[in-house]
Coordinates of C-alpha atoms in Angstrom, one line a residue:
Chain A
M33 CA -20.6 27.1 -14.7
Q34 CA -19.8 29.6 -16.7
T35 CA -19.4 28.8 -21.1
R36 CA -17.1 31.0 -22.8
G37 CA -15.6 30.9 -26.3
I38 CA -12.0 30.8 -27.8
S39 CA -10.9 31.3 -31.4
K40 CA -8.3 29.1 -33.1
K41 CA -6.1 31.4 -33.5
N42 CA -6.3 32.7 -29.7
F43 CA -5.9 28.8 -28.4
D44 CA -2.7 28.8 -30.4
R45 CA -1.4 32.1 -28.4
L46 CA -2.1 30.4 -24.8
P47 CA 1.7 29.0 -24.2
E48 CA 2.7 32.6 -25.1
V49 CA 0.1 34.7 -22.7
L50 CA 0.6 32.2 -20.0
A51 CA 4.2 32.2 -19.9
R52 CA 5.5 33.4 -16.8
A53 CA 8.2 33.1 -14.2
G54 CA 7.9 30.1 -12.2
R55 CA 4.7 28.9 -13.9
T56 CA 4.8 25.8 -16.5
V57 CA 2.6 24.9 -19.5
I58 CA 2.6 20.9 -20.3
A59 CA 0.4 19.8 -23.1
P60 CA 0.7 17.1 -25.7
V61 CA 3.5 17.5 -28.3
R62 CA 3.8 15.2 -31.1
N63 CA 7.6 14.1 -31.6
G64 CA 7.9 11.2 -34.1
E65 CA 5.4 8.9 -33.8
V66 CA 5.0 9.6 -30.3
V67 CA 2.4 12.2 -28.7
A68 CA 3.2 13.0 -25.1
F69 CA 3.1 15.3 -22.6
A70 CA 5.9 17.9 -22.4
A71 CA 6.4 21.3 -21.4
V72 CA 5.6 23.8 -24.2
G73 CA 6.8 27.7 -25.1
P74 CA 5.3 29.7 -27.2
D75 CA 6.9 28.1 -30.4
T76 CA 6.0 24.7 -29.4
A77 CA 2.9 23.4 -31.5
I78 CA 0.6 21.8 -29.4
C79 CA -1.0 18.3 -30.6
L80 CA -4.6 17.7 -30.0
D81 CA -5.6 15.6 -33.0
E82 CA -4.3 12.3 -31.2
I83 CA -6.7 9.8 -29.7
N84 CA -4.6 10.0 -26.2
T85 CA -1.1 10.9 -25.5
R86 CA 1.2 8.2 -25.4
L87 CA 1.7 8.0 -21.3
S88 CA -1.0 9.8 -18.9
L89 CA -0.9 13.0 -16.9
K90 CA -0.1 10.9 -13.6
E91 CA 3.3 11.7 -13.5
F92 CA 2.8 15.1 -13.3
F93 CA 1.4 14.4 -9.9
F94 CA 2.6 11.5 -9.1
P95 CA 6.0 11.0 -10.5
R96 CA 7.8 8.0 -11.8
T97 CA 10.7 8.8 -9.5
E98 CA 10.9 11.2 -6.9
P99 CA 12.5 11.8 -3.4
L100 CA 10.8 11.6 -0.4
L101 CA 13.4 12.7 1.9
T102 CA 16.9 13.7 1.5
F103 CA 19.8 12.9 4.0
R104 CA 23.7 14.3 4.8
R105 CA 26.1 12.5 6.6
T106 CA 27.9 15.2 9.2
E107 CA 30.1 14.8 11.7
N108 CA 27.2 15.1 13.9
G109 CA 25.2 12.0 12.3
I110 CA 22.5 12.2 9.7
E111 CA 20.7 15.0 8.9
M112 CA 17.7 14.9 7.2
S113 CA 15.4 17.5 4.9
D114 CA 12.3 17.5 3.2
P115 CA 13.0 17.4 -1.1
A116 CA 12.3 21.0 -2.4
P117 CA 9.0 21.2 -4.6
T118 CA 10.3 20.2 -7.9
Q119 CA 7.0 21.3 -9.5
G120 CA 5.6 25.0 -9.2
E121 CA 2.5 26.4 -10.6
T122 CA 1.8 24.4 -13.3
I123 CA -0.9 24.6 -16.1
V124 CA -2.0 21.4 -18.2
I125 CA -3.4 22.1 -21.7
G126 CA -5.3 19.4 -23.8
A127 CA -5.8 16.4 -21.5
R128 CA -8.3 13.7 -22.1
G129 CA -11.3 14.1 -20.0
C130 CA -10.4 10.5 -18.9
D131 CA -7.1 11.4 -17.9
A132 CA -8.0 14.2 -15.6
A133 CA -11.0 11.9 -14.1
A134 CA -7.9 9.7 -13.1
L135 CA -7.4 12.3 -10.7
P136 CA -10.2 12.4 -8.3
A137 CA -9.7 8.9 -7.9
L138 CA -5.7 9.1 -7.2
D139 CA -6.8 11.7 -4.2
A140 CA -9.4 9.5 -2.7
L141 CA -5.9 7.2 -2.2
F142 CA -3.3 9.7 -1.4
N143 CA -5.4 11.3 0.9
W144 CA -7.3 8.7 3.2
D145 CA -5.9 9.2 6.6
F146 CA -2.6 10.3 5.9
R147 CA -2.1 13.2 3.7
D148 CA 0.8 12.4 1.1
E149 CA 2.1 16.1 0.8
A150 CA 4.2 16.2 -2.1
Y151 CA 1.1 15.0 -4.2
N152 CA -1.4 17.6 -2.8
R153 CA 1.1 20.0 -3.3
R154 CA 1.2 19.4 -7.1
R155 CA -2.5 19.0 -7.1
E156 CA -3.3 22.3 -5.7
N157 CA -0.3 23.8 -7.7
T158 CA -1.9 22.7 -11.0
T159 CA -4.6 23.9 -13.2
V160 CA -6.0 20.9 -15.8
I161 CA -7.5 22.1 -19.2
S162 CA -9.0 19.3 -20.5
I163 CA -10.4 18.7 -23.8
A164 CA -13.6 16.5 -24.9
C165 CA -13.0 13.6 -27.7
N166 CA -14.6 13.8 -31.0
D167 CA -12.6 10.5 -31.7
C168 CA -11.9 7.5 -30.1
D169 CA -10.5 4.3 -31.4
A170 CA -11.2 0.5 -30.6
C171 CA -9.2 0.4 -27.2
C172 CA -11.2 3.3 -25.8
F173 CA -14.0 2.2 -22.8
C174 CA -14.8 5.2 -21.2
T175 CA -18.6 4.9 -21.4
S176 CA -18.0 1.7 -19.9
V177 CA -16.8 2.8 -16.3
G178 CA -18.5 5.9 -16.0
G179 CA -16.8 8.3 -18.1
S180 CA -17.7 9.6 -21.5
P181 CA -16.1 11.8 -24.1
H182 CA -17.0 14.9 -22.4
N183 CA -16.4 14.1 -18.6
T184 CA -15.1 16.8 -17.0
A185 CA -14.4 15.1 -13.4
G186 CA -10.8 16.3 -12.2
S187 CA -10.9 19.0 -14.8
D188 CA -11.0 22.6 -14.2
I189 CA -12.0 24.0 -17.8
M190 CA -13.1 21.7 -20.6
L191 CA -12.6 22.8 -23.9
S192 CA -14.6 21.2 -27.1
E193 CA -14.1 21.8 -30.6
T194 CA -16.4 24.0 -32.1
R195 CA -17.3 24.0 -36.2
D196 CA -15.6 27.3 -36.9
G197 CA -12.3 25.5 -35.3
G198 CA -12.3 26.9 -32.1
Y199 CA -13.1 25.8 -29.1
L200 CA -16.2 26.0 -26.7
V201 CA -14.8 26.7 -23.3
E202 CA -16.7 25.3 -20.0
I203 CA -15.4 26.9 -16.5
L204 CA -15.5 23.9 -13.8
T205 CA -13.8 25.0 -10.3
Q206 CA -12.5 28.1 -9.0
K207 CA -9.3 27.4 -10.7
G208 CA -10.7 27.5 -13.7
E209 CA -12.1 30.7 -13.0
A210 CA -8.8 32.2 -11.9
L211 CA -7.4 31.1 -15.2
A212 CA -10.2 32.5 -17.0
D213 CA -9.8 35.8 -15.2
E214 CA -6.7 36.1 -16.3
L215 CA -7.3 35.0 -20.1
A216 CA -10.4 36.9 -20.2
D217 CA -9.0 39.1 -23.1
L218 CA -8.6 36.3 -25.3
L219 CA -12.1 34.2 -24.7
S220 CA -15.4 35.4 -26.4
E221 CA -19.2 35.5 -24.6
A222 CA -20.5 33.8 -28.0
P223 CA -19.1 30.6 -28.5
G224 CA -19.8 28.4 -31.5
E225 CA -21.4 25.2 -31.3
A226 CA -19.6 22.3 -30.5
L227 CA -19.2 19.6 -32.8
P228 CA -20.5 16.2 -31.6
Y229 CA -18.8 14.4 -29.1
A230 CA -17.2 10.6 -30.0
E231 CA -19.6 7.4 -29.8
V232 CA -17.5 5.4 -27.3
P233 CA -19.3 1.8 -27.3
V234 CA -20.0 0.4 -23.9
K235 CA -18.4 -2.7 -23.4
F236 CA -19.3 -4.1 -20.2
D237 CA -21.2 -3.1 -17.1
A238 CA -19.1 -2.0 -14.0
Q239 CA -21.7 -3.0 -11.8
K240 CA -22.4 -6.4 -13.1
V241 CA -18.9 -6.9 -13.1
R242 CA -18.2 -5.9 -9.5
R243 CA -20.5 -8.4 -8.2
A244 CA -19.2 -10.6 -10.2
L245 CA -15.5 -10.6 -9.4
E246 CA -17.0 -10.4 -5.5
E247 CA -18.5 -14.1 -6.4
N248 CA -15.2 -15.2 -8.6
F249 CA -12.3 -14.6 -6.8
D250 CA -11.3 -18.5 -7.7
S251 CA -13.0 -18.8 -10.9
P252 CA -11.1 -20.8 -13.6
L253 CA -11.2 -18.1 -16.1
W254 CA -8.2 -16.3 -14.2
A255 CA -5.9 -18.6 -15.1
E256 CA -7.1 -18.4 -18.7
L257 CA -7.3 -14.8 -19.3
A258 CA -3.9 -14.4 -17.5
R259 CA -2.1 -17.2 -20.0
T260 CA -0.4 -14.9 -22.5
C261 CA 0.4 -12.5 -19.8
L262 CA 4.3 -11.4 -19.8
S263 CA 4.1 -10.2 -16.7
C264 CA 5.9 -7.1 -17.6
G265 CA 3.6 -4.5 -15.6
C266 CA 3.7 -2.5 -18.7
C267 CA 0.0 -1.6 -18.4
T268 CA 0.2 -0.6 -14.7
Y269 CA 2.8 1.9 -15.6
V270 CA 0.6 3.6 -18.9
C271 CA -2.4 3.4 -16.2
P272 CA -3.5 7.1 -15.2
N273 CA -5.0 5.2 -11.9
C274 CA -2.6 2.8 -10.8
H275 CA -0.7 4.4 -8.1
C276 CA 1.1 1.3 -6.6
F277 CA 5.1 2.4 -5.6
D278 CA 8.3 1.0 -4.2
M279 CA 10.7 2.9 -1.9
Q280 CA 14.4 2.6 -1.9
D281 CA 17.4 4.3 -0.6
E282 CA 20.1 5.7 -2.9
A283 CA 23.3 7.2 -1.3
G284 CA 26.9 7.8 -1.6
K285 CA 29.5 8.3 1.0
S286 CA 28.0 12.0 1.9
G287 CA 24.8 11.5 1.9
G288 CA 21.2 10.5 -0.4
A289 CA 17.9 10.0 -0.9
R290 CA 14.9 7.9 -0.1
I291 CA 12.9 7.4 -3.3
R292 CA 9.6 6.2 -4.3
M293 CA 9.6 4.6 -8.0
W294 CA 6.4 3.3 -9.6
D295 CA 6.2 -0.4 -8.9
S296 CA 3.6 -2.9 -10.4
C297 CA 1.5 -5.7 -8.8
Q298 CA 2.0 -7.7 -11.9
F299 CA 5.5 -8.3 -10.8
P300 CA 6.5 -11.6 -8.8
L301 CA 8.8 -9.8 -6.4
F302 CA 6.1 -7.4 -5.4
T303 CA 4.5 -9.6 -2.8
K304 CA 7.4 -11.6 -1.9
H305 CA 7.9 -12.5 1.8
T306 CA 11.4 -12.6 3.1
S307 CA 10.8 -16.0 4.0
G308 CA 10.0 -16.9 0.5
H309 CA 6.2 -17.4 1.0
N310 CA 4.3 -15.3 -1.8
P311 CA 0.8 -14.8 -1.7
R312 CA 0.5 -14.3 -5.6
P313 CA 2.7 -16.8 -6.9
T314 CA 1.4 -17.0 -10.2
Q315 CA 0.5 -14.7 -13.2
A316 CA -3.1 -15.6 -13.1
S317 CA -3.2 -14.4 -9.2
R318 CA -1.4 -11.1 -10.6
W319 CA -3.8 -10.6 -13.4
R320 CA -6.7 -11.3 -10.7
Q321 CA -5.3 -9.0 -8.3
R322 CA -5.4 -6.1 -10.8
I323 CA -8.8 -6.0 -11.8
Q324 CA -10.0 -6.9 -8.4
H325 CA -8.0 -4.2 -7.0
K326 CA -9.5 -1.7 -9.7
F327 CA -12.8 -2.6 -10.0
N328 CA -14.1 -4.5 -6.8
Y329 CA -11.7 -3.4 -4.0
Y330 CA -11.2 0.2 -5.0
P331 CA -14.9 1.1 -5.5
Q332 CA -15.5 -0.6 -1.9
K333 CA -12.9 1.4 -0.5
F334 CA -12.8 4.7 -2.1
D335 CA -16.2 4.3 -4.0
C336 CA -15.2 4.5 -7.4
V337 CA -13.5 2.1 -10.1
S338 CA -9.7 2.7 -10.5
C339 CA -10.2 2.7 -14.3
V340 CA -11.0 5.6 -16.7
G341 CA -11.1 3.4 -19.6
C342 CA -8.4 5.3 -21.5
G343 CA -7.7 2.1 -23.4
R344 CA -3.9 2.8 -22.7
C345 CA -2.9 -0.8 -21.4
I346 CA -4.9 -2.0 -24.2
R347 CA -2.7 -0.3 -27.2
L348 CA 0.8 -0.8 -25.3
C349 CA 0.1 -4.5 -24.0
P350 CA 2.9 -6.5 -26.2
V351 CA 0.6 -9.4 -26.1
G352 CA -2.7 -7.9 -27.1
I353 CA -3.9 -8.5 -24.1
D354 CA -7.9 -6.3 -23.5
I355 CA -8.6 -5.7 -20.4
S356 CA -12.6 -4.5 -21.2
E357 CA -12.6 -8.0 -23.3
H358 CA -11.8 -10.0 -20.3
L359 CA -14.0 -7.3 -18.2
A360 CA -16.9 -8.3 -20.6
R361 CA -15.7 -12.1 -20.3
I362 CA -16.2 -11.8 -16.5
E363 CA -19.6 -10.3 -16.6
N364 CA -20.7 -12.8 -18.6
E365 CA -19.0 -15.9 -18.3
A366 CA -18.0 -15.9 -14.8
P367 CA -20.0 -18.7 -12.6
E368 CA -22.7 -18.1 -10.6
R369 CA -21.6 -18.7 -7.0
P370 CA -20.8 -22.2 -6.1
A371 CA -22.3 -23.7 -2.8
D372 CA -19.4 -24.6 -1.6
H373 CA -17.0 -21.6 -2.3
P374 CA -13.9 -21.8 -1.1
N375 CA -14.1 -18.5 0.6
D376 CA -16.7 -20.1 3.1
N377 CA -14.3 -22.5 4.5
Y378 CA -10.9 -20.0 4.6
Chain B
M146 CA 4.9 13.0 10.7
N147 CA 4.1 9.6 12.2
A148 CA 1.0 9.1 13.4
K149 CA -1.9 11.3 11.8
N150 CA -0.5 14.1 10.2
E151 CA -3.8 16.1 10.1
S152 CA -1.4 19.3 9.7
G153 CA 0.1 18.4 7.0
G154 CA 4.1 17.8 7.4
N155 CA 6.2 14.9 5.4
I156 CA 4.6 11.2 6.4
Y157 CA 7.5 9.5 4.9
R158 CA 9.9 11.5 7.5
P159 CA 11.1 9.1 10.0
Y160 CA 11.8 9.7 13.9
M161 CA 16.0 9.5 14.7
M162 CA 16.4 6.7 17.5
R163 CA 19.7 5.8 19.0
V164 CA 20.5 2.3 19.5
V165 CA 21.1 1.6 23.2
D166 CA 21.3 -2.3 23.5
I167 CA 21.8 -4.8 21.2
R168 CA 21.3 -8.8 21.8
D169 CA 21.7 -11.4 19.6
E170 CA 18.7 -14.3 19.9
A171 CA 19.5 -17.0 17.7
P172 CA 21.6 -17.4 15.0
G173 CA 21.2 -14.8 12.6
V174 CA 18.4 -13.0 14.6
R175 CA 19.3 -10.0 16.4
T176 CA 17.4 -7.2 18.9
L177 CA 17.7 -3.6 19.2
R178 CA 16.4 -1.2 21.6
L179 CA 16.3 2.1 20.5
E180 CA 15.4 5.4 22.4
F181 CA 14.3 8.6 20.8
L182 CA 17.3 11.5 20.2
D183 CA 14.4 14.0 20.7
E184 CA 12.9 13.7 24.4
A185 CA 9.8 15.9 23.1
Q186 CA 9.3 13.0 20.5
A187 CA 9.7 10.4 23.4
A188 CA 7.5 12.1 25.6
A189 CA 4.7 12.6 23.1
F190 CA 5.4 8.5 21.2
R191 CA 2.5 6.2 21.7
F192 CA 1.5 3.0 20.5
E193 CA -0.1 -0.1 21.8
A194 CA 0.4 -3.8 21.0
G195 CA 0.2 -5.2 17.9
Q196 CA 1.5 -2.2 15.8
F197 CA 4.4 -1.9 13.5
G198 CA 6.9 0.5 12.0
L199 CA 9.2 0.9 9.5
Y200 CA 13.0 0.6 10.7
S201 CA 15.6 2.3 8.2
I202 CA 19.4 2.7 7.7
F203 CA 20.1 5.6 5.8
G204 CA 21.5 4.9 2.4
E205 CA 20.0 1.1 2.8
G206 CA 16.0 1.5 3.2
E207 CA 13.5 0.4 5.3
C208 CA 12.1 -2.6 6.5
A209 CA 8.6 -3.4 8.7
F210 CA 8.5 -5.1 11.6
C211 CA 6.2 -5.0 14.7
I212 CA 7.3 -3.2 17.7
A213 CA 8.3 -6.0 19.8
S214 CA 8.5 -4.5 23.1
P215 CA 5.3 -3.8 25.3
P216 CA 3.7 -0.3 25.4
T217 CA 4.1 -0.8 29.1
R218 CA 7.9 -0.4 28.9
R219 CA 7.9 3.2 28.1
G220 CA 11.0 5.4 27.3
Y221 CA 12.1 2.4 24.6
I222 CA 10.8 0.8 21.9
E223 CA 12.8 -2.8 20.7
C224 CA 12.7 -4.6 17.2
T225 CA 14.0 -8.5 16.7
F226 CA 14.6 -8.9 13.3
R227 CA 16.2 -12.1 11.1
E228 CA 19.1 -10.8 8.9
A229 CA 18.1 -11.5 5.7
G230 CA 18.3 -8.5 2.9
R231 CA 19.7 -5.7 2.2
V232 CA 18.3 -3.3 5.4
T233 CA 18.7 -6.2 7.9
R234 CA 22.0 -6.7 6.9
A235 CA 22.8 -3.3 7.5
L236 CA 21.1 -3.2 10.7
M237 CA 23.2 -6.0 12.2
R238 CA 26.1 -3.9 11.4
V239 CA 24.7 -1.2 13.6
E240 CA 26.6 -0.8 17.0
I241 CA 25.5 0.6 20.6
G242 CA 25.4 4.9 20.5
E243 CA 24.4 4.4 16.6
T244 CA 21.5 6.2 15.3
I245 CA 18.7 4.7 12.9
G246 CA 15.1 5.9 11.6
F247 CA 12.0 4.8 12.7
R248 CA 8.5 5.7 11.2
G249 CA 5.4 4.7 13.1
P250 CA 3.7 3.1 15.0
Y251 CA 1.2 1.9 12.0
G252 CA -1.8 -0.4 12.1
N253 CA -4.1 -1.7 14.5
V254 CA -3.7 -3.3 17.7
F255 CA -4.8 -6.4 19.9
P256 CA -7.7 -5.6 21.6
V257 CA -6.1 -6.0 25.1
D258 CA -8.8 -4.2 27.2
E259 CA -11.2 -6.4 25.6
W260 CA -9.6 -9.5 26.9
R261 CA -10.0 -8.8 30.2
G262 CA -10.9 -11.4 32.6
R263 CA -9.9 -13.8 30.0
N264 CA -8.0 -16.7 29.2
L265 CA -5.2 -16.1 27.1
L266 CA -3.4 -18.8 24.8
F267 CA -0.5 -17.3 22.9
V268 CA 0.7 -19.6 20.0
A269 CA 4.0 -18.8 18.1
G270 CA 6.2 -20.4 15.3
G271 CA 10.1 -19.6 14.9
I272 CA 10.5 -15.8 13.7
A273 CA 6.9 -15.0 14.7
L274 CA 7.4 -14.7 18.1
P275 CA 8.7 -11.3 18.1
P276 CA 5.2 -9.7 16.9
M277 CA 3.8 -11.6 19.7
R278 CA 6.2 -10.5 22.3
C279 CA 4.5 -7.2 22.6
V280 CA 1.0 -8.6 23.5
I281 CA 2.6 -11.5 25.9
W282 CA 4.4 -8.7 27.8
N283 CA 1.6 -6.2 27.5
C284 CA -0.7 -8.8 29.3
L285 CA 2.0 -9.8 31.8
D286 CA 2.5 -6.5 32.9
R287 CA -1.0 -6.4 33.7
R288 CA -1.0 -10.3 35.1
E289 CA -3.9 -9.6 37.4
E290 CA -6.3 -8.6 34.6
F291 CA -6.4 -11.5 33.1
G292 CA -6.9 -15.2 33.6
D293 CA -4.4 -18.3 32.4
V294 CA -2.0 -17.3 30.5
T295 CA -0.2 -20.2 28.1
I296 CA 2.5 -19.6 25.5
V297 CA 3.1 -22.2 23.0
Y298 CA 6.2 -21.6 21.3
G299 CA 8.0 -23.5 18.3
A300 CA 11.2 -23.4 16.4
R301 CA 13.2 -25.5 13.8
T302 CA 15.8 -25.8 16.3
V303 CA 16.7 -25.3 20.2
D304 CA 18.9 -22.6 18.7
D305 CA 16.3 -21.0 16.8
L306 CA 14.2 -20.3 19.6
V307 CA 14.6 -16.7 20.2
Y308 CA 14.2 -14.8 23.3
K309 CA 15.9 -17.8 25.3
H310 CA 16.6 -15.6 28.6
E311 CA 12.6 -14.5 28.4
L312 CA 11.7 -18.3 27.7
K313 CA 13.1 -19.3 30.8
E314 CA 12.0 -16.5 32.9
W315 CA 8.6 -17.3 31.5
A316 CA 9.2 -20.9 32.5
E317 CA 9.7 -20.2 35.7
R318 CA 7.1 -18.2 36.6
P319 CA 3.9 -19.9 38.3
D320 CA 1.4 -17.6 36.4
V321 CA 2.3 -18.7 33.1
N322 CA 2.1 -22.0 31.6
L323 CA 4.8 -22.2 28.9
I324 CA 5.4 -25.2 26.1
T325 CA 7.9 -24.9 24.3
T326 CA 8.9 -27.2 21.0
V327 CA 11.5 -28.2 18.2
D328 CA 10.7 -30.0 15.1
P329 CA 11.7 -33.4 15.0
G330 CA 15.5 -33.8 14.4
G331 CA 15.9 -30.1 16.2
E332 CA 16.4 -31.3 19.4
T333 CA 19.8 -31.3 21.5
P334 CA 20.8 -34.1 24.0
D335 CA 20.0 -31.5 26.8
W336 CA 16.7 -30.3 25.4
R337 CA 13.8 -30.5 28.0
G338 CA 10.8 -29.4 25.9
K339 CA 8.3 -30.8 23.8
V340 CA 9.9 -32.4 20.2
G341 CA 7.2 -32.1 17.5
F342 CA 5.5 -29.4 15.3
V343 CA 3.3 -26.5 16.7
P344 CA -0.1 -27.8 15.8
T345 CA 0.6 -31.4 17.3
V346 CA 1.8 -30.0 20.2
L347 CA -0.9 -27.7 20.7
D348 CA -3.6 -30.7 20.3
Q349 CA -1.6 -32.9 22.4
A350 CA -1.9 -29.5 25.1
G351 CA -5.4 -30.3 25.4
V352 CA -6.3 -26.3 25.6
S353 CA -9.3 -25.6 26.8
P354 CA -11.8 -22.7 24.6
D355 CA -13.3 -21.8 28.3
N356 CA -13.6 -18.0 27.9
A357 CA -10.5 -17.9 26.4
V358 CA -8.8 -16.0 23.1
A359 CA -6.1 -17.4 21.1
V360 CA -3.9 -15.7 19.6
V361 CA -1.6 -17.4 16.7
C362 CA 1.1 -15.9 14.9
G363 CA 3.8 -18.1 12.7
P364 CA 4.6 -18.9 8.9
P365 CA 1.7 -19.6 6.5
I366 CA 2.1 -23.4 6.7
M367 CA 2.1 -23.3 10.6
I368 CA -1.3 -20.7 10.6
K369 CA -3.0 -23.3 8.2
F370 CA -2.6 -26.2 10.2
T371 CA -2.7 -24.4 13.4
I372 CA -6.3 -23.3 12.7
P373 CA -7.9 -26.4 12.7
V374 CA -6.6 -27.1 16.1
L375 CA -8.1 -24.6 17.6
E376 CA -11.2 -24.8 16.5
K377 CA -11.3 -28.5 17.3
A378 CA -10.4 -27.4 20.7
G379 CA -13.9 -25.3 20.6
F380 CA -12.4 -21.9 19.6
A381 CA -14.6 -19.8 17.9
P382 CA -13.3 -17.8 15.1
Q383 CA -14.3 -14.3 16.6
N384 CA -11.6 -15.5 19.9
I385 CA -9.1 -16.5 17.1
Y386 CA -6.4 -13.3 16.5
T387 CA -3.4 -13.5 14.2
T388 CA -1.2 -10.8 12.9
L389 CA -0.5 -10.5 9.1
E390 CA 3.3 -10.3 7.9
N391 CA 2.6 -8.8 4.4
R392 CA 5.3 -7.3 2.3
M393 CA 5.1 -3.7 3.1
K394 CA 6.9 -0.2 2.0
C395 CA 5.0 2.6 2.5
G396 CA 3.3 1.7 6.1
L397 CA 0.5 4.2 5.1
G398 CA -1.9 2.7 2.9
K399 CA -0.4 4.2 -0.1
C400 CA 1.9 2.0 -2.0
G401 CA -0.2 -0.7 -2.5
R402 CA 2.0 -3.8 -1.8
C403 CA 0.0 -5.1 1.1
N404 CA -3.6 -5.3 -0.4
V405 CA -5.8 -7.9 0.1
G406 CA -9.2 -7.7 -0.8
A407 CA -10.6 -4.1 0.4
V408 CA -8.0 -4.0 3.0
Y409 CA -4.7 -2.6 3.2
V410 CA -3.1 -4.8 5.9
C411 CA -1.3 -1.6 6.9
K412 CA -4.1 0.1 7.8
E413 CA -6.8 -2.0 9.0
G414 CA -4.6 -5.1 9.8
P415 CA -2.0 -6.1 10.6
V416 CA -4.1 -7.6 13.4
F417 CA -7.2 -9.8 12.4
R418 CA -9.6 -11.9 14.0
L419 CA -10.1 -15.4 12.3
D420 CA -13.9 -14.4 11.4
E421 CA -12.2 -11.3 9.4
L422 CA -9.9 -13.1 8.1
R423 CA -12.1 -15.9 6.4
A424 CA -14.2 -12.7 4.7
L425 CA -10.6 -11.9 2.8
P426 CA -9.8 -13.2 -0.4
D427 CA -7.4 -16.2 0.6
E428 CA -4.1 -14.3 -0.4
Y429 CA -2.1 -13.7 2.2

């Protein structure tokens, strides 16, 4: 890994220097109270002083809605086509380490056995320059899920703010190297000293939580934890790791598209069978699914938790549900496996 | 496209299939026989009993059903569905000669080769005979490889029994023991089969677990009451199979809908042995 430095002045020139036909530069931009990722140009102010963007980086790899195929009705029947790539070369500036760290976890899902072409194309076309955190809020819990304010997983380049107002530049991957070569004139060989990283308190032990989850599928805790949940699905939409989707056709007389869109395991219809039978008929069972999937099933299947501790689901939950608090309660309060555990019988 | 796409390509792109035959099975239940438009695709296509696919009407969407015809009948596949929603309503309107989409085959299979030399018991309820018809015909097409074949099938009413012509054929075969039943009140004056729920009728049939495997498919309530009957008869969990019908969208282990415990039913299923099923959370 190579390390360089970049001055604040040169950093501010990045959108201008990186601008090139066919390339999109994405960075956090303030719009009123909301800081969100948006395409930036030479005159856009990049906002790096927010704890995190309102929505995660996920949608630039796995869009909220996208056509999976398009079709036209012709005299000879249906003519199908693969949708043209909607996103060319992309450079993300200023993602938090947690958002970037969600990408390797999504890679596992979109590549096991069947490779999802559209997702992988966007991953290959995108270089992620993330920024380490010097500050956190009460909702951050990256350190409880194997991350840190300086988590380099999934990033191609990581920046850390230095005492002189510039940034330390850690070049982490080949894509990062290629970009650093392009920016060589802006980078210095002698980076300044990085400011101390944020101290994010550890709120639970993910290993212990996983064991507790394995033992407590039927715990009475679930009903209590989900009591105030509205089943609105907000947590899943703002989550950088949640990947569930629906597929629907949208068409007119001449043709249309088969599209996929984000969906949520928190919606009652998500699992409802045609017959009317619903394997998860209560909000307690759906909230349990979200937690079990992220902290028990996903680690079993893909060897990583499906959570990076970004805290968005906590910040934006309309009834103030704090998943980190729930996980701590599961770790500490979930009962030991009883002898006549229902799963022993069916 | 389809199967494993090591070489890349759009995994959501369906095959184009021509509807070559339509059969009405029961009120609101219909079978479509489909052939590949593309001969090369037809020649390369392989599947095994138990696998499913996503059938689509362009502009309406996709629906997951098991392939209802056996792999021993080459050149076509069949699906049987009940009209229930937007896609199945559109499938009901399809006419012979029209084309629909099909993605698949997906999921795991019944280990038919492992069953050689054993007695086979198939237990199905209502619209769950179609997912089992594939493996039944697969075994009947290789009849000499297996011992006794018993089929217990029930529906709410006589009218609701699907594949009536094939039930008649099975009833007439000396090498198949077919028991059909309808729920109390669902019988007609000329009904010659049993009257009673599937678990009760199965219990009364006195099936033997010796050297036997049982395949059970039906509504969750039927499965719930059928499993204890089989276990009481002496069937070990390792010899009881079922196929789960979880709601699915992608069929590719991505959309998350069919996730139960650490498995995606569309990938590690839909076929499960009872001992495998019991290792999962009770949530299907």
